[in-house]
Amino acid sequence: MTKKDGAEAASATGKRLVFAYYVTGHGFGHATRGVEVVRHLILAGHDVHVVTGAPDFVFTTQIQSPRLFLRKLVLDCGVVQADALTVDRLASLEKYSETAVAPRDSILATEAEWLKSIKADLVVIACLSFFTYVVPVACRAAADAGISAVCVTNFSWDFIYAEYVVVAGYHHRSIVWQIAEDYSHCQFLIRLPGYCPMPAFRDVVDVPLVVRRPQHSRKEVRRELGISEDKKVVILNFGGQTIGWNLKEEYLPPGWICLVAARILQDAAHGKNYRSDKVSGARRLRDAIVLGFQLQRAPGNDISIPK
């Protein structure tokens, strides 16, 4: 295994590769950035099997190709949040234990068998965002199947959960060691900026942030939303979490418009009941970051502008 990009390696040998691409379904941001990588791999002539809990439309609206295969599966739980800013550490550890520890043997057997069935050449465990969720158990499953794996991230769950264990009274300590052991099976880490210590990985390749190319210009997005060029726009986004703050009208200066990312109905999130009006819709702002939003105009906007 070299550190050459899979597409470059294939172009040099003329071989079509099969990628198993694990990407978290926590929020759409991780998946939409992963779309850009998947799209380039497919354009280079490779097959990509995406394993994710994200809605299919996140990928199919951007990629129409017989080389794209989607498999709906949740193997990670991230963190349990009481609200937009508060993490329940003990509940997060218990949720991970329930999701990936208790059924571990079954998950490993199923994933190893599936990876062999698609004849995967490389397993990529990635979520391409400033903070990313890498599925630890997929690393071990790849090793069990005898297939090389790489991780793409800027933090690892052993580092995050280690602090949770201390705060939560040392419950589920074995989780941290198991996650680190799972990560150690990766050939190397493709490390994004803003990273934390990740000693479980043997070898590291540093890369810039990965982002999806916009499909529309700033001017086009503003025109679609009916926002004039003289207005200043701020986006309030806490991953679709229900914010529940009692914000006041005077928090937003004159001339500002606030786009608030909010929890949206499941059908809307999946694009089933998409409404084309300019003040709502799950997919209207694909190129302005927010998926699921409310458009609020001054006066009467809900936003706090830092001084």
Tab-separated table of C-alpha atoms in Angstrom, residues 6-284:
chain	number	residue	atom	x	y	z
A	6	GLY	CA	-6.446	5.728	-5.513
A	7	ALA	CA	-7.485	7.444	-8.708
A	8	GLU	CA	-3.884	8.237	-9.648
A	9	ALA	CA	-2.819	4.676	-8.938
A	10	ALA	CA	-5.606	3.321	-11.105
A	11	SER	CA	-4.890	5.707	-13.957
A	12	ALA	CA	-1.289	4.543	-13.915
A	13	THR	CA	-2.232	0.850	-14.050
A	14	GLY	CA	-5.491	1.101	-15.961
A	15	LYS	CA	-7.239	-0.911	-13.248
A	16	ARG	CA	-10.722	-0.054	-12.078
A	17	LEU	CA	-10.823	-0.082	-8.279
A	18	VAL	CA	-13.701	-0.790	-5.923
A	19	PHE	CA	-13.959	1.561	-2.938
A	20	ALA	CA	-16.033	0.947	0.192
A	21	TYR	CA	-16.650	4.443	1.531
A	22	TYR	CA	-17.996	4.709	5.087
A	23	VAL	CA	-19.359	8.162	5.894
A	24	THR	CA	-21.343	9.229	8.953
A	25	GLY	CA	-24.970	10.245	8.696
A	26	HIS	CA	-24.619	12.823	11.490
A	27	GLY	CA	-25.816	15.948	9.735
A	28	PHE	CA	-25.658	16.489	5.994
A	29	GLY	CA	-22.419	18.501	6.024
A	30	HIS	CA	-20.151	15.478	6.394
A	31	ALA	CA	-21.896	13.603	3.592
A	32	THR	CA	-22.016	16.565	1.189
A	33	ARG	CA	-18.249	16.970	1.476
A	34	GLY	CA	-17.827	13.251	0.978
A	35	VAL	CA	-19.826	13.606	-2.231
A	36	GLU	CA	-16.975	15.570	-3.774
A	37	VAL	CA	-14.469	12.783	-3.110
A	38	VAL	CA	-16.880	10.096	-4.306
A	39	ARG	CA	-17.653	12.070	-7.456
A	40	HIS	CA	-13.974	12.370	-8.369
A	41	LEU	CA	-13.343	8.675	-7.761
A	42	ILE	CA	-16.235	7.793	-10.052
A	43	LEU	CA	-15.063	10.253	-12.714
A	44	ALA	CA	-11.695	8.485	-12.592
A	45	GLY	CA	-13.471	5.262	-13.535
A	46	HIS	CA	-13.847	3.544	-10.174
A	47	ASP	CA	-16.808	1.941	-8.392
A	48	VAL	CA	-17.761	3.439	-5.027
A	49	HIS	CA	-19.998	1.736	-2.459
A	50	VAL	CA	-21.100	4.362	0.070
A	51	VAL	CA	-22.127	3.128	3.521
A	52	THR	CA	-24.012	5.837	5.412
A	53	GLY	CA	-27.040	6.769	7.437
A	54	ALA	CA	-27.488	9.972	5.405
A	55	PRO	CA	-30.447	10.253	2.992
A	56	ASP	CA	-29.834	8.918	-0.514
A	57	PHE	CA	-30.641	12.256	-2.171
A	58	VAL	CA	-27.508	13.832	-0.667
A	59	PHE	CA	-25.530	11.677	-3.105
A	60	THR	CA	-27.965	11.021	-5.965
A	61	THR	CA	-28.741	14.687	-6.628
A	62	GLN	CA	-25.039	15.296	-7.266
A	63	ILE	CA	-23.976	11.976	-8.780
A	64	GLN	CA	-25.909	10.081	-11.431
A	65	SER	CA	-23.771	7.071	-12.227
A	66	PRO	CA	-24.142	3.277	-12.341
A	67	ARG	CA	-20.814	3.174	-10.469
A	68	LEU	CA	-22.374	4.677	-7.339
A	69	PHE	CA	-23.856	2.181	-4.883
A	70	LEU	CA	-25.604	3.251	-1.667
A	71	ARG	CA	-25.998	1.086	1.428
A	72	LYS	CA	-28.014	2.512	4.336
A	73	LEU	CA	-26.376	1.579	7.631
A	74	VAL	CA	-25.653	3.278	10.970
A	75	LEU	CA	-22.466	2.120	12.714
A	76	ASP	CA	-21.697	5.213	14.786
A	77	CYS	CA	-23.638	7.380	17.206
A	78	GLY	CA	-21.354	10.372	17.778
A	79	VAL	CA	-22.585	12.232	20.836
A	80	VAL	CA	-25.905	12.528	22.629
A	81	GLN	CA	-26.925	16.163	22.987
A	82	ALA	CA	-29.441	17.556	25.447
A	83	ASP	CA	-29.599	20.708	23.331
A	84	ALA	CA	-27.542	22.584	20.741
A	85	LEU	CA	-24.672	23.248	23.166
A	86	THR	CA	-24.828	20.526	25.832
A	87	VAL	CA	-23.351	17.030	25.461
A	88	ASP	CA	-24.543	14.245	27.767
A	89	ARG	CA	-21.246	12.414	28.232
A	90	LEU	CA	-22.490	9.317	30.036
A	91	ALA	CA	-25.429	8.932	27.643
A	92	SER	CA	-22.995	9.242	24.713
A	93	LEU	CA	-20.843	6.405	26.069
A	94	GLU	CA	-23.900	4.250	26.734
A	95	LYS	CA	-25.229	4.938	23.235
A	96	TYR	CA	-21.918	3.933	21.649
A	97	SER	CA	-21.872	0.764	23.746
A	98	GLU	CA	-25.389	-0.031	22.571
A	99	THR	CA	-24.621	0.794	18.919
A	100	ALA	CA	-21.145	-0.639	18.367
A	101	VAL	CA	-20.011	-2.651	21.403
A	102	ALA	CA	-22.897	-4.973	22.279
A	103	PRO	CA	-23.431	-6.085	18.646
A	104	ARG	CA	-19.701	-5.907	17.812
A	105	ASP	CA	-19.189	-9.548	16.802
A	106	SER	CA	-22.219	-9.465	14.525
A	107	ILE	CA	-21.146	-6.144	12.971
A	108	LEU	CA	-17.616	-7.372	12.279
A	109	ALA	CA	-18.833	-10.602	10.688
A	110	THR	CA	-21.437	-8.816	8.554
A	111	GLU	CA	-19.108	-6.050	7.379
A	112	ALA	CA	-16.190	-8.372	6.601
A	113	GLU	CA	-18.501	-10.617	4.574
A	114	TRP	CA	-19.973	-7.636	2.720
A	115	LEU	CA	-16.546	-6.163	1.914
A	116	LYS	CA	-15.479	-9.483	0.445
A	117	SER	CA	-18.731	-9.787	-1.514
A	118	ILE	CA	-18.166	-6.488	-3.342
A	119	LYS	CA	-14.476	-7.337	-3.865
A	120	ALA	CA	-13.371	-4.048	-2.303
A	121	ASP	CA	-9.826	-2.901	-3.056
A	122	LEU	CA	-9.771	-0.181	-0.392
A	123	VAL	CA	-11.922	0.825	2.560
A	124	VAL	CA	-12.178	4.564	3.262
A	125	ILE	CA	-13.579	5.599	6.632
A	126	ALA	CA	-14.246	9.288	6.327
A	127	CYS	CA	-16.438	12.265	6.991
A	128	LEU	CA	-15.038	15.378	5.459
A	129	SER	CA	-15.856	18.356	7.588
A	130	PHE	CA	-14.013	20.559	10.047
A	131	PHE	CA	-15.045	18.113	12.745
A	132	THR	CA	-15.459	14.601	11.463
A	133	TYR	CA	-16.886	11.317	12.657
A	134	VAL	CA	-14.810	8.267	11.772
A	135	VAL	CA	-16.449	4.869	12.284
A	136	PRO	CA	-13.929	2.831	14.345
A	137	VAL	CA	-15.444	-0.638	13.868
A	138	ALA	CA	-15.145	-0.343	10.075
A	139	CYS	CA	-11.352	-0.247	10.436
A	140	ARG	CA	-11.317	-3.616	12.195
A	141	ALA	CA	-13.849	-5.101	9.766
A	142	ALA	CA	-11.575	-4.201	6.852
A	143	ALA	CA	-8.635	-5.892	8.577
A	144	ASP	CA	-10.715	-9.014	9.210
A	145	ALA	CA	-11.569	-9.086	5.503
A	146	GLY	CA	-7.901	-8.692	4.550
A	147	ILE	CA	-8.529	-5.336	2.871
A	148	SER	CA	-6.486	-2.158	3.359
A	149	ALA	CA	-8.202	0.802	5.002
A	150	VAL	CA	-7.480	4.497	5.453
A	151	CYS	CA	-9.138	7.078	7.701
A	152	VAL	CA	-9.875	10.695	6.813
A	153	THR	CA	-10.469	12.933	9.826
A	154	ASN	CA	-9.092	15.526	12.216
A	155	PHE	CA	-10.081	13.808	15.450
A	156	SER	CA	-10.605	10.313	16.789
A	157	TRP	CA	-13.209	8.992	19.185
A	158	ASP	CA	-10.693	7.514	21.602
A	159	PHE	CA	-9.487	11.077	22.267
A	160	ILE	CA	-13.020	12.486	22.642
A	161	TYR	CA	-14.460	9.646	24.693
A	162	ALA	CA	-11.431	9.544	27.037
A	163	GLU	CA	-12.544	12.887	28.487
A	164	TYR	CA	-16.133	11.638	28.665
A	165	VAL	CA	-14.996	8.615	30.700
A	166	VAL	CA	-13.340	10.860	33.294
A	167	VAL	CA	-16.348	13.173	33.617
A	168	ALA	CA	-18.845	10.289	33.618
A	169	GLY	CA	-17.152	8.539	36.539
A	170	TYR	CA	-14.972	6.119	34.578
A	171	HIS	CA	-17.887	4.183	33.146
A	172	HIS	CA	-17.205	2.306	29.893
A	173	ARG	CA	-13.414	2.737	30.077
A	174	SER	CA	-12.894	-0.279	27.818
A	175	ILE	CA	-14.575	1.607	24.965
A	176	VAL	CA	-11.611	3.976	24.629
A	177	TRP	CA	-9.080	1.153	24.344
A	178	GLN	CA	-11.257	-0.768	21.889
A	179	ILE	CA	-11.655	2.264	19.629
A	180	ALA	CA	-7.904	2.936	19.631
A	181	GLU	CA	-7.254	-0.709	18.773
A	182	ASP	CA	-9.760	-0.524	15.909
A	183	TYR	CA	-8.095	2.586	14.488
A	184	SER	CA	-4.676	0.928	14.640
A	185	HIS	CA	-5.706	-1.406	11.810
A	186	CYS	CA	-5.703	1.475	9.285
A	187	GLN	CA	-2.785	1.696	6.885
A	188	PHE	CA	-2.539	5.439	7.452
A	189	LEU	CA	-4.459	8.547	8.424
A	190	ILE	CA	-5.321	11.302	5.949
A	191	ARG	CA	-5.351	14.151	8.457
A	192	LEU	CA	-7.421	17.298	7.993
A	193	PRO	CA	-6.608	20.695	9.559
A	194	GLY	CA	-7.648	21.447	13.145
A	195	TYR	CA	-6.634	18.016	14.371
A	196	CYS	CA	-6.267	16.657	17.895
A	197	PRO	CA	-3.729	14.052	19.098
A	198	MET	CA	-4.366	10.707	17.364
A	199	PRO	CA	-1.662	8.279	18.551
A	200	ALA	CA	-3.556	5.181	17.387
A	201	PHE	CA	-2.586	5.862	13.764
A	202	ARG	CA	0.847	4.686	12.659
A	203	ASP	CA	1.341	6.915	9.633
A	204	VAL	CA	-0.094	10.306	8.707
A	205	VAL	CA	-0.615	12.294	5.500
A	206	ASP	CA	-1.660	15.932	5.996
A	207	VAL	CA	-4.112	17.443	3.497
A	208	PRO	CA	-6.155	20.669	3.239
A	209	LEU	CA	-9.859	20.794	4.041
A	210	VAL	CA	-12.136	19.094	1.543
A	211	VAL	CA	-15.233	21.007	0.443
A	212	ARG	CA	-17.949	20.570	-2.141
A	213	ARG	CA	-17.805	22.912	-5.104
A	214	PRO	CA	-20.810	25.273	-5.183
A	215	GLN	CA	-23.318	24.723	-7.966
A	216	HIS	CA	-24.597	28.312	-7.903
A	217	SER	CA	-22.962	31.680	-7.424
A	218	ARG	CA	-23.549	33.940	-4.438
A	219	LYS	CA	-25.644	36.217	-6.624
A	220	GLU	CA	-27.802	33.337	-7.882
A	221	VAL	CA	-28.515	32.063	-4.371
A	222	ARG	CA	-29.480	35.531	-3.183
A	223	ARG	CA	-31.753	35.986	-6.180
A	224	GLU	CA	-33.501	32.650	-5.528
A	225	LEU	CA	-34.108	33.610	-1.895
A	226	GLY	CA	-35.170	37.153	-2.671
A	227	ILE	CA	-32.298	38.683	-0.702
A	228	SER	CA	-31.021	41.976	-2.097
A	229	GLU	CA	-27.297	42.599	-2.507
A	230	ASP	CA	-27.308	45.402	0.063
A	231	LYS	CA	-28.414	43.070	2.882
A	232	LYS	CA	-25.889	41.369	5.143
A	233	VAL	CA	-26.586	37.690	5.838
A	234	VAL	CA	-25.638	35.623	8.884
A	235	ILE	CA	-26.208	31.872	9.180
A	236	LEU	CA	-27.030	30.400	12.586
A	237	ASN	CA	-26.349	26.674	12.347
A	238	PHE	CA	-26.043	24.183	15.175
A	239	GLY	CA	-26.380	21.060	13.069
A	240	GLY	CA	-30.151	21.281	12.896
A	241	GLN	CA	-30.453	21.094	16.684
A	242	THR	CA	-33.479	22.740	18.227
A	243	ILE	CA	-31.989	25.861	19.749
A	244	GLY	CA	-34.791	26.974	22.067
A	245	TRP	CA	-33.184	30.252	23.018
A	246	ASN	CA	-35.255	33.293	23.947
A	247	LEU	CA	-33.575	35.702	21.548
A	248	LYS	CA	-34.708	39.267	21.122
A	249	GLU	CA	-35.398	41.438	18.123
A	250	GLU	CA	-32.729	44.003	18.968
A	251	TYR	CA	-29.943	41.397	18.791
A	252	LEU	CA	-29.877	41.762	15.012
A	253	PRO	CA	-28.554	45.095	13.663
A	254	PRO	CA	-30.512	46.931	10.966
A	255	GLY	CA	-29.857	45.682	7.451
A	256	TRP	CA	-29.120	42.089	8.495
A	257	ILE	CA	-30.982	38.927	7.521
A	258	CYS	CA	-30.673	35.717	9.521
A	259	LEU	CA	-30.894	32.200	8.105
A	260	VAL	CA	-31.594	29.849	10.999
A	261	ALA	CA	-30.825	26.150	10.611
A	262	ALA	CA	-33.535	24.266	12.465
A	263	ARG	CA	-34.813	20.757	12.936
A	264	ILE	CA	-36.888	19.799	9.897
A	265	LEU	CA	-39.474	17.115	9.273
A	266	GLN	CA	-38.063	13.769	8.184
A	267	ASP	CA	-40.019	13.753	4.919
A	268	ALA	CA	-38.753	17.228	4.079
A	269	ALA	CA	-35.198	16.215	4.953
A	270	HIS	CA	-35.466	13.318	2.534
A	271	GLY	CA	-36.740	15.605	-0.200
A	272	LYS	CA	-40.202	13.998	-0.353
A	273	ASN	CA	-42.277	17.069	0.441
A	274	TYR	CA	-40.057	19.768	-0.994
A	275	ARG	CA	-41.754	23.154	-1.231
A	276	SER	CA	-40.409	25.646	-3.725
A	277	ASP	CA	-41.328	28.857	-1.889
A	278	LYS	CA	-38.487	31.109	-0.828
A	279	VAL	CA	-38.894	30.869	2.939
A	280	SER	CA	-38.673	27.133	3.496
A	281	GLY	CA	-37.468	23.896	1.973
A	282	ALA	CA	-34.946	21.233	2.802
A	283	ARG	CA	-32.867	21.684	-0.327
A	284	ARG	CA	-33.256	25.327	-1.267
